[in-house]
PDB file of N, CA and C and ligand atoms in Angstrom:
ATOM      1  N   MET A   1      52.374   8.257  16.249  1.00 39.00           N
ATOM      2  CA  MET A   1      51.468   8.194  17.146  1.00 39.00           C
ATOM      3  C   MET A   1      50.486   7.014  16.874  1.00 39.00           C
ATOM      4  N   LYS A   2      50.022   6.980  18.773  1.00 42.00           N
ATOM      5  CA  LYS A   2      49.764   5.799  19.356  1.00 42.00           C
ATOM      6  C   LYS A   2      48.041   5.517  18.297  1.00 42.00           C
ATOM      7  N   ASP A   3      47.700   4.115  18.034  1.00 44.00           N
ATOM      8  CA  ASP A   3      46.326   4.840  17.408  1.00 44.00           C
ATOM      9  C   ASP A   3      45.109   4.531  19.099  1.00 44.00           C
ATOM     10  N   GLN A   4      44.433   5.659  19.345  1.00 47.00           N
ATOM     11  CA  GLN A   4      44.349   5.568  20.862  1.00 47.00           C
ATOM     12  C   GLN A   4      43.186   5.171  21.132  1.00 47.00           C
ATOM     13  N   THR A   5      42.844   4.969  20.017  1.00 47.00           N
ATOM     14  CA  THR A   5      40.832   4.393  19.408  1.00 47.00           C
ATOM     15  C   THR A   5      41.427   2.665  19.222  1.00 47.00           C
ATOM     16  N   GLY A   6      42.015   1.543  19.559  1.00 50.00           N
ATOM     17  CA  GLY A   6      42.110   0.715  19.297  1.00 50.00           C
ATOM     18  C   GLY A   6      42.185  -0.144  18.276  1.00 50.00           C
ATOM     19  N   GLY A   7      42.297  -1.463  17.505  1.00 50.00           N
ATOM     20  CA  GLY A   7      41.428  -2.363  16.786  1.00 50.00           C
ATOM     21  C   GLY A   7      40.723  -2.809  17.162  1.00 50.00           C
ATOM     22  N   ALA A   8      40.774  -3.064  18.617  1.00 56.00           N
ATOM     23  CA  ALA A   8      38.890  -4.546  18.795  1.00 56.00           C
ATOM     24  C   ALA A   8      38.038  -3.387  18.823  1.00 56.00           C
ATOM     25  N   VAL A   9      38.119  -2.231  19.087  1.00 56.00           N
ATOM     26  CA  VAL A   9      37.243  -1.536  19.916  1.00 56.00           C
ATOM     27  C   VAL A   9      36.041  -1.545  18.130  1.00 56.00           C
ATOM     28  N   LYS A  10      37.134  -0.636  16.749  1.00 55.00           N
ATOM     29  CA  LYS A  10      36.716  -0.420  15.946  1.00 55.00           C
ATOM     30  C   LYS A  10      35.939  -1.650  15.363  1.00 55.00           C
ATOM     31  N   GLU A  11      36.976  -2.500  15.321  1.00 57.00           N
ATOM     32  CA  GLU A  11      36.157  -4.175  14.946  1.00 57.00           C
ATOM     33  C   GLU A  11      34.753  -3.610  15.137  1.00 57.00           C
ATOM     34  N   ARG A  12      34.266  -3.964  16.600  1.00 57.00           N
ATOM     35  CA  ARG A  12      33.151  -4.305  17.217  1.00 57.00           C
ATOM     36  C   ARG A  12      32.246  -3.630  16.285  1.00 57.00           C
ATOM     37  N   VAL A  13      32.783  -2.456  16.367  1.00 63.00           N
ATOM     38  CA  VAL A  13      31.919  -1.757  15.791  1.00 63.00           C
ATOM     39  C   VAL A  13      31.009  -1.612  13.903  1.00 63.00           C
ATOM     40  N   LYS A  14      32.395  -1.822  13.514  1.00 60.00           N
ATOM     41  CA  LYS A  14      32.347  -2.132  12.203  1.00 60.00           C
ATOM     42  C   LYS A  14      31.539  -3.447  11.440  1.00 60.00           C
ATOM     43  N   THR A  15      31.103  -4.834  12.477  1.00 64.00           N
ATOM     44  CA  THR A  15      30.970  -6.125  12.078  1.00 64.00           C
ATOM     45  C   THR A  15      29.475  -6.112  12.928  1.00 64.00           C
ATOM     46  N   GLN A  16      28.930  -5.208  13.857  1.00 67.00           N
ATOM     47  CA  GLN A  16      27.829  -5.397  15.005  1.00 67.00           C
ATOM     48  C   GLN A  16      26.328  -5.213  13.438  1.00 67.00           C
ATOM     49  N   GLN A  17      25.391  -6.528  12.554  1.00 67.00           N
ATOM     50  CA  GLN A  17      25.199  -7.032  12.578  1.00 67.00           C
ATOM     51  C   GLN A  17      23.855  -6.978  12.697  1.00 67.00           C
ATOM     52  N   LYS A  18      23.167  -6.799  11.660  1.00 70.00           N
ATOM     53  CA  LYS A  18      21.565  -6.286  11.756  1.00 70.00           C
ATOM     54  C   LYS A  18      21.246  -7.755  12.021  1.00 70.00           C
ATOM     55  N   GLU A  19      19.678  -7.004  12.264  1.00 72.00           N
ATOM     56  CA  GLU A  19      18.906  -8.471  12.126  1.00 72.00           C
ATOM     57  C   GLU A  19      18.707  -8.800  11.132  1.00 72.00           C
ATOM     58  N   PRO A  20      18.413 -10.296   9.553  1.00 75.00           N
ATOM     59  CA  PRO A  20      18.303 -10.055   8.900  1.00 75.00           C
ATOM     60  C   PRO A  20      17.147 -10.381   8.213  1.00 75.00           C
ATOM     61  N   THR A  21      17.055 -10.243   7.715  1.00 92.00           N
ATOM     62  CA  THR A  21      15.422  -9.843   6.919  1.00 92.00           C
ATOM     63  C   THR A  21      14.086 -10.790   7.279  1.00 92.00           C
ATOM     64  N   LEU A  22      13.329 -11.152   7.708  1.00 96.00           N
ATOM     65  CA  LEU A  22      12.931 -12.288   8.000  1.00 96.00           C
ATOM     66  C   LEU A  22      11.260 -12.680   6.624  1.00 96.00           C
ATOM     67  N   PHE A  23      11.186 -13.531   6.322  1.00 98.00           N
ATOM     68  CA  PHE A  23       9.608 -13.779   5.337  1.00 98.00           C
ATOM     69  C   PHE A  23       8.726 -15.102   5.848  1.00 98.00           C
ATOM     70  N   LYS A  24       7.448 -14.557   5.754  1.00 98.00           N
ATOM     71  CA  LYS A  24       6.691 -15.610   6.101  1.00 98.00           C
ATOM     72  C   LYS A  24       6.523 -17.098   5.127  1.00 98.00           C
ATOM     73  N   VAL A  25       5.913 -17.534   5.592  1.00 98.00           N
ATOM     74  CA  VAL A  25       5.657 -19.028   4.299  1.00 98.00           C
ATOM     75  C   VAL A  25       4.319 -19.167   3.987  1.00 98.00           C
ATOM     76  N   VAL A  26       3.856 -19.082   3.974  1.00 98.00           N
ATOM     77  CA  VAL A  26       1.631 -19.218   3.930  1.00 98.00           C
ATOM     78  C   VAL A  26       1.968 -20.128   3.075  1.00 98.00           C
ATOM     79  N   LEU A  27       1.228 -20.846   4.078  1.00 98.00           N
ATOM     80  CA  LEU A  27      -0.204 -22.094   2.655  1.00 98.00           C
ATOM     81  C   LEU A  27      -1.427 -21.516   2.549  1.00 98.00           C
ATOM     82  N   LEU A  28      -2.083 -21.572   1.934  1.00 98.00           N
ATOM     83  CA  LEU A  28      -3.186 -21.364   0.885  1.00 98.00           C
ATOM     84  C   LEU A  28      -3.926 -22.568   1.101  1.00 98.00           C
ATOM     85  N   ASN A  29      -4.695 -22.565   1.211  1.00 98.00           N
ATOM     86  CA  ASN A  29      -6.269 -23.959   0.899  1.00 98.00           C
ATOM     87  C   ASN A  29      -6.639 -23.885   0.033  1.00 98.00           C
ATOM     88  N   ASP A  30      -7.292 -24.788  -0.666  1.00 98.00           N
ATOM     89  CA  ASP A  30      -8.019 -25.248  -1.651  1.00 98.00           C
ATOM     90  C   ASP A  30      -7.976 -26.523  -1.502  1.00 98.00           C
ATOM     91  N   ASP A  31      -9.692 -26.647  -2.474  1.00 98.00           N
ATOM     92  CA  ASP A  31     -10.790 -28.066  -1.804  1.00 98.00           C
ATOM     93  C   ASP A  31     -10.226 -29.502  -2.280  1.00 98.00           C
ATOM     94  N   TYR A  32      -9.030 -29.633  -2.960  1.00 98.00           N
ATOM     95  CA  TYR A  32      -8.443 -30.930  -3.454  1.00 98.00           C
ATOM     96  C   TYR A  32      -7.228 -31.353  -3.002  1.00 98.00           C
ATOM     97  N   THR A  33      -7.061 -30.776  -2.504  1.00 98.00           N
ATOM     98  CA  THR A  33      -5.734 -31.139  -1.358  1.00 98.00           C
ATOM     99  C   THR A  33      -5.906 -32.027   0.352  1.00 98.00           C
ATOM    100  N   THR A  34      -5.641 -33.650  -0.199  1.00 98.00           N
ATOM    101  CA  THR A  34      -5.971 -34.092   1.560  1.00 98.00           C
ATOM    102  C   THR A  34      -5.373 -33.546   2.568  1.00 98.00           C
ATOM    103  N   MET A  35      -6.357 -33.837   3.589  1.00 98.00           N
ATOM    104  CA  MET A  35      -5.962 -33.581   4.578  1.00 98.00           C
ATOM    105  C   MET A  35      -4.009 -33.386   4.947  1.00 98.00           C
ATOM    106  N   GLU A  36      -3.981 -35.310   4.978  1.00 98.00           N
ATOM    107  CA  GLU A  36      -2.999 -35.754   5.302  1.00 98.00           C
ATOM    108  C   GLU A  36      -1.877 -35.188   4.703  1.00 98.00           C
ATOM    109  N   PHE A  37      -2.416 -35.286   3.477  1.00 99.00           N
ATOM    110  CA  PHE A  37      -0.628 -34.789   1.788  1.00 99.00           C
ATOM    111  C   PHE A  37      -0.115 -33.266   3.081  1.00 99.00           C
ATOM    112  N   VAL A  38      -1.162 -32.444   3.417  1.00 99.00           N
ATOM    113  CA  VAL A  38      -0.298 -30.813   3.825  1.00 99.00           C
ATOM    114  C   VAL A  38      -0.046 -31.333   5.935  1.00 99.00           C
ATOM    115  N   ILE A  39      -0.464 -32.273   6.369  1.00 99.00           N
ATOM    116  CA  ILE A  39       0.388 -32.364   7.062  1.00 99.00           C
ATOM    117  C   ILE A  39       1.483 -33.303   6.932  1.00 99.00           C
ATOM    118  N   GLN A  40       1.468 -33.848   6.081  1.00 98.00           N
ATOM    119  CA  GLN A  40       2.593 -34.761   5.564  1.00 98.00           C
ATOM    120  C   GLN A  40       4.029 -33.435   5.599  1.00 98.00           C
ATOM    121  N   VAL A  41       3.560 -32.372   4.399  1.00 98.00           N
ATOM    122  CA  VAL A  41       3.977 -31.509   4.359  1.00 98.00           C
ATOM    123  C   VAL A  41       4.401 -30.610   5.284  1.00 98.00           C
ATOM    124  N   LEU A  42       4.204 -29.790   6.405  1.00 99.00           N
ATOM    125  CA  LEU A  42       4.113 -29.359   7.931  1.00 99.00           C
ATOM    126  C   LEU A  42       5.185 -30.455   8.129  1.00 99.00           C
ATOM    127  N   GLU A  43       4.820 -31.718   7.866  1.00 98.00           N
ATOM    128  CA  GLU A  43       5.631 -32.532   9.386  1.00 98.00           C
ATOM    129  C   GLU A  43       7.635 -32.215   8.179  1.00 98.00           C
ATOM    130  N   SER A  44       7.018 -33.108   7.402  1.00 98.00           N
ATOM    131  CA  SER A  44       9.167 -32.931   6.482  1.00 98.00           C
ATOM    132  C   SER A  44       9.257 -31.479   5.891  1.00 98.00           C
ATOM    133  N   VAL A  45       8.959 -30.809   6.116  1.00 98.00           N
ATOM    134  CA  VAL A  45       8.885 -28.943   5.028  1.00 98.00           C
ATOM    135  C   VAL A  45       9.343 -28.596   6.088  1.00 98.00           C
ATOM    136  N   PHE A  46       8.276 -28.064   6.364  1.00 98.00           N
ATOM    137  CA  PHE A  46       8.823 -26.891   8.107  1.00 98.00           C
ATOM    138  C   PHE A  46       9.402 -27.502   9.083  1.00 98.00           C
ATOM    139  N   GLN A  47       9.951 -29.294   9.442  1.00 98.00           N
ATOM    140  CA  GLN A  47      10.203 -29.671  10.482  1.00 98.00           C
ATOM    141  C   GLN A  47       8.529 -29.170  11.301  1.00 98.00           C
ATOM    142  N   LYS A  48       7.913 -29.252  11.661  1.00 98.00           N
ATOM    143  CA  LYS A  48       6.014 -29.539  12.561  1.00 98.00           C
ATOM    144  C   LYS A  48       6.044 -30.853  13.490  1.00 98.00           C
ATOM    145  N   SER A  49       6.277 -30.419  14.461  1.00 98.00           N
ATOM    146  CA  SER A  49       4.859 -31.708  15.197  1.00 98.00           C
ATOM    147  C   SER A  49       4.275 -32.673  14.938  1.00 98.00           C
ATOM    148  N   PRO A  50       3.288 -33.466  14.472  1.00 98.00           N
ATOM    149  CA  PRO A  50       2.781 -34.100  14.114  1.00 98.00           C
ATOM    150  C   PRO A  50       1.130 -32.805  15.207  1.00 98.00           C
ATOM    151  N   ALA A  51       0.946 -32.582  16.196  1.00 98.00           N
ATOM    152  CA  ALA A  51       0.625 -31.521  16.483  1.00 98.00           C
ATOM    153  C   ALA A  51       0.536 -30.247  15.536  1.00 98.00           C
ATOM    154  N   GLU A  52       1.881 -29.677  15.664  1.00 98.00           N
ATOM    155  CA  GLU A  52       1.438 -28.664  15.523  1.00 98.00           C
ATOM    156  C   GLU A  52       0.777 -28.734  14.085  1.00 98.00           C
ATOM    157  N   ALA A  53       1.462 -29.181  13.192  1.00 99.00           N
ATOM    158  CA  ALA A  53       0.982 -29.382  11.963  1.00 99.00           C
ATOM    159  C   ALA A  53      -0.648 -29.688  11.896  1.00 99.00           C
ATOM    160  N   TYR A  54      -0.811 -30.386  12.626  1.00 98.00           N
ATOM    161  CA  TYR A  54      -2.781 -30.542  12.233  1.00 98.00           C
ATOM    162  C   TYR A  54      -3.555 -29.138  12.583  1.00 98.00           C
ATOM    163  N   ARG A  55      -2.937 -28.999  13.445  1.00 98.00           N
ATOM    164  CA  ARG A  55      -3.510 -27.886  13.688  1.00 98.00           C
ATOM    165  C   ARG A  55      -3.125 -26.282  12.809  1.00 98.00           C
ATOM    166  N   ILE A  56      -1.784 -25.825  12.028  1.00 98.00           N
ATOM    167  CA  ILE A  56      -1.091 -24.828  11.289  1.00 98.00           C
ATOM    168  C   ILE A  56      -2.662 -26.069  10.224  1.00 98.00           C
ATOM    169  N   MET A  57      -2.820 -26.673   9.444  1.00 98.00           N
ATOM    170  CA  MET A  57      -3.565 -27.782   8.368  1.00 98.00           C
ATOM    171  C   MET A  57      -5.292 -27.187   8.143  1.00 98.00           C
ATOM    172  N   MET A  58      -5.687 -27.218  10.296  1.00 98.00           N
ATOM    173  CA  MET A  58      -7.217 -26.694  10.001  1.00 98.00           C
ATOM    174  C   MET A  58      -7.340 -25.216  10.511  1.00 98.00           C
ATOM    175  N   HIS A  59      -6.095 -24.520  10.743  1.00 98.00           N
ATOM    176  CA  HIS A  59      -5.597 -22.912  10.245  1.00 98.00           C
ATOM    177  C   HIS A  59      -5.668 -22.562   9.112  1.00 98.00           C
ATOM    178  N   VAL A  60      -5.581 -23.331   8.109  1.00 98.00           N
ATOM    179  CA  VAL A  60      -5.449 -22.443   6.732  1.00 98.00           C
ATOM    180  C   VAL A  60      -6.466 -22.824   6.117  1.00 98.00           C
ATOM    181  N   HIS A  61      -7.526 -24.002   6.540  1.00 98.00           N
ATOM    182  CA  HIS A  61      -8.229 -24.915   6.621  1.00 98.00           C
ATOM    183  C   HIS A  61      -9.811 -23.989   6.636  1.00 98.00           C
ATOM    184  N   GLN A  62      -9.717 -23.524   7.841  1.00 98.00           N
ATOM    185  CA  GLN A  62     -10.606 -22.565   8.425  1.00 98.00           C
ATOM    186  C   GLN A  62     -10.437 -21.361   7.806  1.00 98.00           C
ATOM    187  N   ASN A  63      -9.339 -21.199   7.434  1.00 98.00           N
ATOM    188  CA  ASN A  63      -8.701 -19.787   7.416  1.00 98.00           C
ATOM    189  C   ASN A  63      -8.686 -18.901   5.970  1.00 98.00           C
ATOM    190  N   GLY A  64      -7.920 -19.847   4.915  1.00 98.00           N
ATOM    191  CA  GLY A  64      -8.124 -19.930   3.741  1.00 98.00           C
ATOM    192  C   GLY A  64      -6.439 -19.616   3.749  1.00 98.00           C
ATOM    193  N   SER A  65      -5.398 -19.280   5.070  1.00 98.00           N
ATOM    194  CA  SER A  65      -4.363 -19.228   4.387  1.00 98.00           C
ATOM    195  C   SER A  65      -3.492 -19.444   6.092  1.00 98.00           C
ATOM    196  N   GLY A  66      -2.463 -20.024   6.228  1.00 98.00           N
ATOM    197  CA  GLY A  66      -1.354 -19.452   7.525  1.00 98.00           C
ATOM    198  C   GLY A  66      -0.318 -19.942   7.415  1.00 98.00           C
ATOM    199  N   ILE A  67      -0.149 -19.442   8.365  1.00 98.00           N
ATOM    200  CA  ILE A  67       2.118 -19.707   8.335  1.00 98.00           C
ATOM    201  C   ILE A  67       2.707 -20.826   8.588  1.00 98.00           C
ATOM    202  N   ALA A  68       3.425 -20.762   7.954  1.00 98.00           N
ATOM    203  CA  ALA A  68       3.635 -22.664   8.302  1.00 98.00           C
ATOM    204  C   ALA A  68       5.612 -22.555   8.371  1.00 98.00           C
ATOM    205  N   GLY A  69       6.205 -21.261   8.977  1.00 98.00           N
ATOM    206  CA  GLY A  69       6.927 -21.165   9.012  1.00 98.00           C
ATOM    207  C   GLY A  69       7.976 -19.977   8.380  1.00 98.00           C
ATOM    208  N   ILE A  70       9.309 -19.368   9.215  1.00 98.00           N
ATOM    209  CA  ILE A  70       9.532 -17.834   9.126  1.00 98.00           C
ATOM    210  C   ILE A  70      11.326 -18.386   9.035  1.00 98.00           C
ATOM    211  N   TYR A  71      11.287 -17.467   7.671  1.00 97.00           N
ATOM    212  CA  TYR A  71      13.205 -18.467   6.439  1.00 97.00           C
ATOM    213  C   TYR A  71      13.233 -16.798   6.516  1.00 97.00           C
ATOM    214  N   PRO A  72      14.953 -16.546   6.382  1.00 96.00           N
ATOM    215  CA  PRO A  72      15.953 -15.738   5.189  1.00 96.00           C
ATOM    216  C   PRO A  72      15.050 -15.983   4.496  1.00 96.00           C
ATOM    217  N   TRP A  73      15.591 -14.974   2.939  1.00 96.00           N
ATOM    218  CA  TRP A  73      14.774 -14.669   1.451  1.00 96.00           C
ATOM    219  C   TRP A  73      14.810 -16.355   1.375  1.00 96.00           C
ATOM    220  N   GLU A  74      15.410 -16.651   1.293  1.00 97.00           N
ATOM    221  CA  GLU A  74      16.245 -17.972   0.378  1.00 97.00           C
ATOM    222  C   GLU A  74      15.550 -18.765   0.648  1.00 97.00           C
ATOM    223  N   VAL A  75      15.857 -19.044   2.328  1.00 98.00           N
ATOM    224  CA  VAL A  75      15.288 -20.609   2.846  1.00 98.00           C
ATOM    225  C   VAL A  75      13.564 -20.154   2.249  1.00 98.00           C
ATOM    226  N   ALA A  76      13.693 -19.533   2.389  1.00 98.00           N
ATOM    227  CA  ALA A  76      11.591 -19.128   2.159  1.00 98.00           C
ATOM    228  C   ALA A  76      11.504 -19.558   1.361  1.00 98.00           C
ATOM    229  N   GLU A  77      11.973 -18.986  -0.019  1.00 98.00           N
ATOM    230  CA  GLU A  77      11.646 -19.733  -1.533  1.00 98.00           C
ATOM    231  C   GLU A  77      11.750 -20.693  -1.546  1.00 98.00           C
ATOM    232  N   THR A  78      13.470 -21.442  -1.163  1.00 98.00           N
ATOM    233  CA  THR A  78      13.901 -22.766  -1.818  1.00 98.00           C
ATOM    234  C   THR A  78      12.190 -23.872  -1.103  1.00 98.00           C
ATOM    235  N   LYS A  79      11.946 -23.234   0.431  1.00 98.00           N
ATOM    236  CA  LYS A  79      10.326 -24.532   1.008  1.00 98.00           C
ATOM    237  C   LYS A  79       9.940 -24.247   0.245  1.00 98.00           C
ATOM    238  N   VAL A  80       8.499 -22.840   0.091  1.00 98.00           N
ATOM    239  CA  VAL A  80       7.840 -22.761  -1.353  1.00 98.00           C
ATOM    240  C   VAL A  80       7.906 -23.174  -2.953  1.00 98.00           C
ATOM    241  N   GLU A  81       9.435 -23.704  -3.102  1.00 98.00           N
ATOM    242  CA  GLU A  81      10.008 -24.898  -4.286  1.00 98.00           C
ATOM    243  C   GLU A  81       9.560 -26.089  -3.314  1.00 98.00           C
ATOM    244  N   THR A  82      10.053 -26.211  -2.156  1.00 98.00           N
ATOM    245  CA  THR A  82       9.860 -27.793  -2.317  1.00 98.00           C
ATOM    246  C   THR A  82       8.438 -28.246  -1.822  1.00 98.00           C
ATOM    247  N   VAL A  83       7.794 -27.228  -1.875  1.00 98.00           N
ATOM    248  CA  VAL A  83       6.089 -27.371  -0.963  1.00 98.00           C
ATOM    249  C   VAL A  83       5.610 -27.699  -3.534  1.00 98.00           C
ATOM    250  N   THR A  84       5.929 -26.653  -3.270  1.00 98.00           N
ATOM    251  CA  THR A  84       5.036 -26.566  -4.681  1.00 98.00           C
ATOM    252  C   THR A  84       5.382 -27.836  -6.025  1.00 98.00           C
ATOM    253  N   SER A  85       6.467 -28.813  -5.688  1.00 98.00           N
ATOM    254  CA  SER A  85       7.008 -30.068  -6.220  1.00 98.00           C
ATOM    255  C   SER A  85       6.442 -31.117  -5.779  1.00 98.00           C
ATOM    256  N   LEU A  86       5.814 -31.033  -4.100  1.00 98.00           N
ATOM    257  CA  LEU A  86       5.379 -32.318  -3.943  1.00 98.00           C
ATOM    258  C   LEU A  86       4.581 -32.315  -4.422  1.00 98.00           C
ATOM    259  N   ALA A  87       3.829 -30.885  -4.247  1.00 98.00           N
ATOM    260  CA  ALA A  87       2.216 -30.880  -4.805  1.00 98.00           C
ATOM    261  C   ALA A  87       2.634 -31.326  -6.463  1.00 98.00           C
ATOM    262  N   ARG A  88       3.170 -31.285  -6.894  1.00 98.00           N
ATOM    263  CA  ARG A  88       2.516 -31.090  -8.010  1.00 98.00           C
ATOM    264  C   ARG A  88       3.351 -32.713  -8.351  1.00 98.00           C
ATOM    265  N   HIS A  89       4.206 -32.937  -7.542  1.00 98.00           N
ATOM    266  CA  HIS A  89       4.433 -34.825  -7.785  1.00 98.00           C
ATOM    267  C   HIS A  89       3.251 -35.707  -7.632  1.00 98.00           C
ATOM    268  N   ALA A  90       2.442 -35.130  -6.273  1.00 98.00           N
ATOM    269  CA  ALA A  90       0.852 -35.853  -5.806  1.00 98.00           C
ATOM    270  C   ALA A  90      -0.485 -35.502  -6.386  1.00 98.00           C
ATOM    271  N   GLN A  91      -0.437 -34.461  -7.636  1.00 98.00           N
ATOM    272  CA  GLN A  91      -0.759 -34.164  -8.238  1.00 98.00           C
ATOM    273  C   GLN A  91      -2.541 -33.166  -7.605  1.00 98.00           C
ATOM    274  N   PHE A  92      -1.712 -32.901  -7.022  1.00 98.00           N
ATOM    275  CA  PHE A  92      -2.046 -31.975  -6.193  1.00 98.00           C
ATOM    276  C   PHE A  92      -2.515 -30.581  -5.902  1.00 98.00           C
ATOM    277  N   PRO A  93      -3.208 -29.475  -5.824  1.00 98.00           N
ATOM    278  CA  PRO A  93      -2.717 -28.321  -6.407  1.00 98.00           C
ATOM    279  C   PRO A  93      -2.044 -26.984  -5.470  1.00 98.00           C
ATOM    280  N   LEU A  94      -1.395 -28.097  -3.874  1.00 98.00           N
ATOM    281  CA  LEU A  94      -1.539 -27.111  -3.270  1.00 98.00           C
ATOM    282  C   LEU A  94      -0.237 -25.734  -3.018  1.00 98.00           C
ATOM    283  N   ARG A  95      -0.876 -25.035  -2.991  1.00 98.00           N
ATOM    284  CA  ARG A  95       0.296 -23.585  -3.306  1.00 98.00           C
ATOM    285  C   ARG A  95       0.974 -23.242  -1.569  1.00 98.00           C
ATOM    286  N   ALA A  96       1.730 -22.678  -2.012  1.00 98.00           N
ATOM    287  CA  ALA A  96       1.837 -21.451  -0.629  1.00 98.00           C
ATOM    288  C   ALA A  96       2.863 -20.069  -1.511  1.00 98.00           C
ATOM    289  N   ALA A  97       3.159 -19.408  -0.441  1.00 98.00           N
ATOM    290  CA  ALA A  97       3.150 -17.796  -1.136  1.00 98.00           C
ATOM    291  C   ALA A  97       4.821 -17.698   0.210  1.00 98.00           C
ATOM    292  N   ILE A  98       5.142 -16.387  -0.120  1.00 98.00           N
ATOM    293  CA  ILE A  98       5.981 -15.873   0.586  1.00 98.00           C
ATOM    294  C   ILE A  98       5.215 -14.509   1.175  1.00 98.00           C
ATOM    295  N   GLU A  99       5.710 -13.607   1.997  1.00 97.00           N
ATOM    296  CA  GLU A  99       4.863 -12.549   2.495  1.00 97.00           C
ATOM    297  C   GLU A  99       6.105 -11.866   3.935  1.00 97.00           C
ATOM    298  N   GLU A 100       6.753 -10.727   3.144  1.00 93.00           N
ATOM    299  CA  GLU A 100       7.178 -10.269   4.614  1.00 93.00           C
ATOM    300  C   GLU A 100       6.822 -10.802   5.486  1.00 93.00           C
ATOM    301  N   ALA A 101       7.877 -10.718   6.661  1.00 86.00           N
ATOM    302  CA  ALA A 101       7.255 -10.436   8.282  1.00 86.00           C
ATOM    303  C   ALA A 101       7.056 -10.008   8.963  1.00 86.00           C
TER     304      ALA A 101
HETATM  305  N1  LIG B 201      -8.984 -27.724   2.344  1.00 59.84           N
HETATM  306  C1  LIG B 201      -8.700 -29.054   2.442  1.00 59.84           C
HETATM  307  C2  LIG B 201      -9.463 -30.256   2.081  1.00 59.84           C
HETATM  308  O1  LIG B 201     -10.569 -29.701   2.808  1.00 59.84           O
HETATM  309  C3  LIG B 201      -7.562 -29.494   2.857  1.00 59.84           C
HETATM  310  C4  LIG B 201      -6.148 -28.184   2.996  1.00 59.84           C
HETATM  311  C5  LIG B 201      -5.722 -27.664   4.158  1.00 59.84           C
HETATM  312  C6  LIG B 201      -6.088 -27.606   1.670  1.00 59.84           C
HETATM  313  C7  LIG B 201      -4.806 -26.600   3.964  1.00 59.84           C
HETATM  314  C8  LIG B 201      -4.896 -27.226   1.969  1.00 59.84           C
HETATM  315  O2  LIG B 201      -3.224 -25.731   2.453  1.00 59.84           O
HETATM  316  C9  LIG B 201      -4.932 -26.209   2.700  1.00 59.84           C
HETATM  317  N2  LIG B 201      -9.665 -31.309   2.199  1.00 59.84           N
END
């Protein structure tokens, strides 16, 4: 007997993807990390323009925390590790956290 549903249709249904779950990487304010260092981190780790990096840094400075970027879990984890490592080497207490988006 012929397969009346056809392979192509079944294949499309089976491979339909759900949206990947995303996570916010949040920068936390502190009294010791310099504004310049935070801007550098936002440009180098989160690929922000100088203007956007300045805007996010000031938001964190004035509000206590702010979103640096939104990524899949493993990318978000790596960003946090990179921020923590850069901050440790520069001897700043800057911290980043992950929140569900
Ligand atoms: N509050 C810091 C200062 O006045 C600047 C700063 C901004 C620190 C953002 C951390 O995530 C931060 N030097």
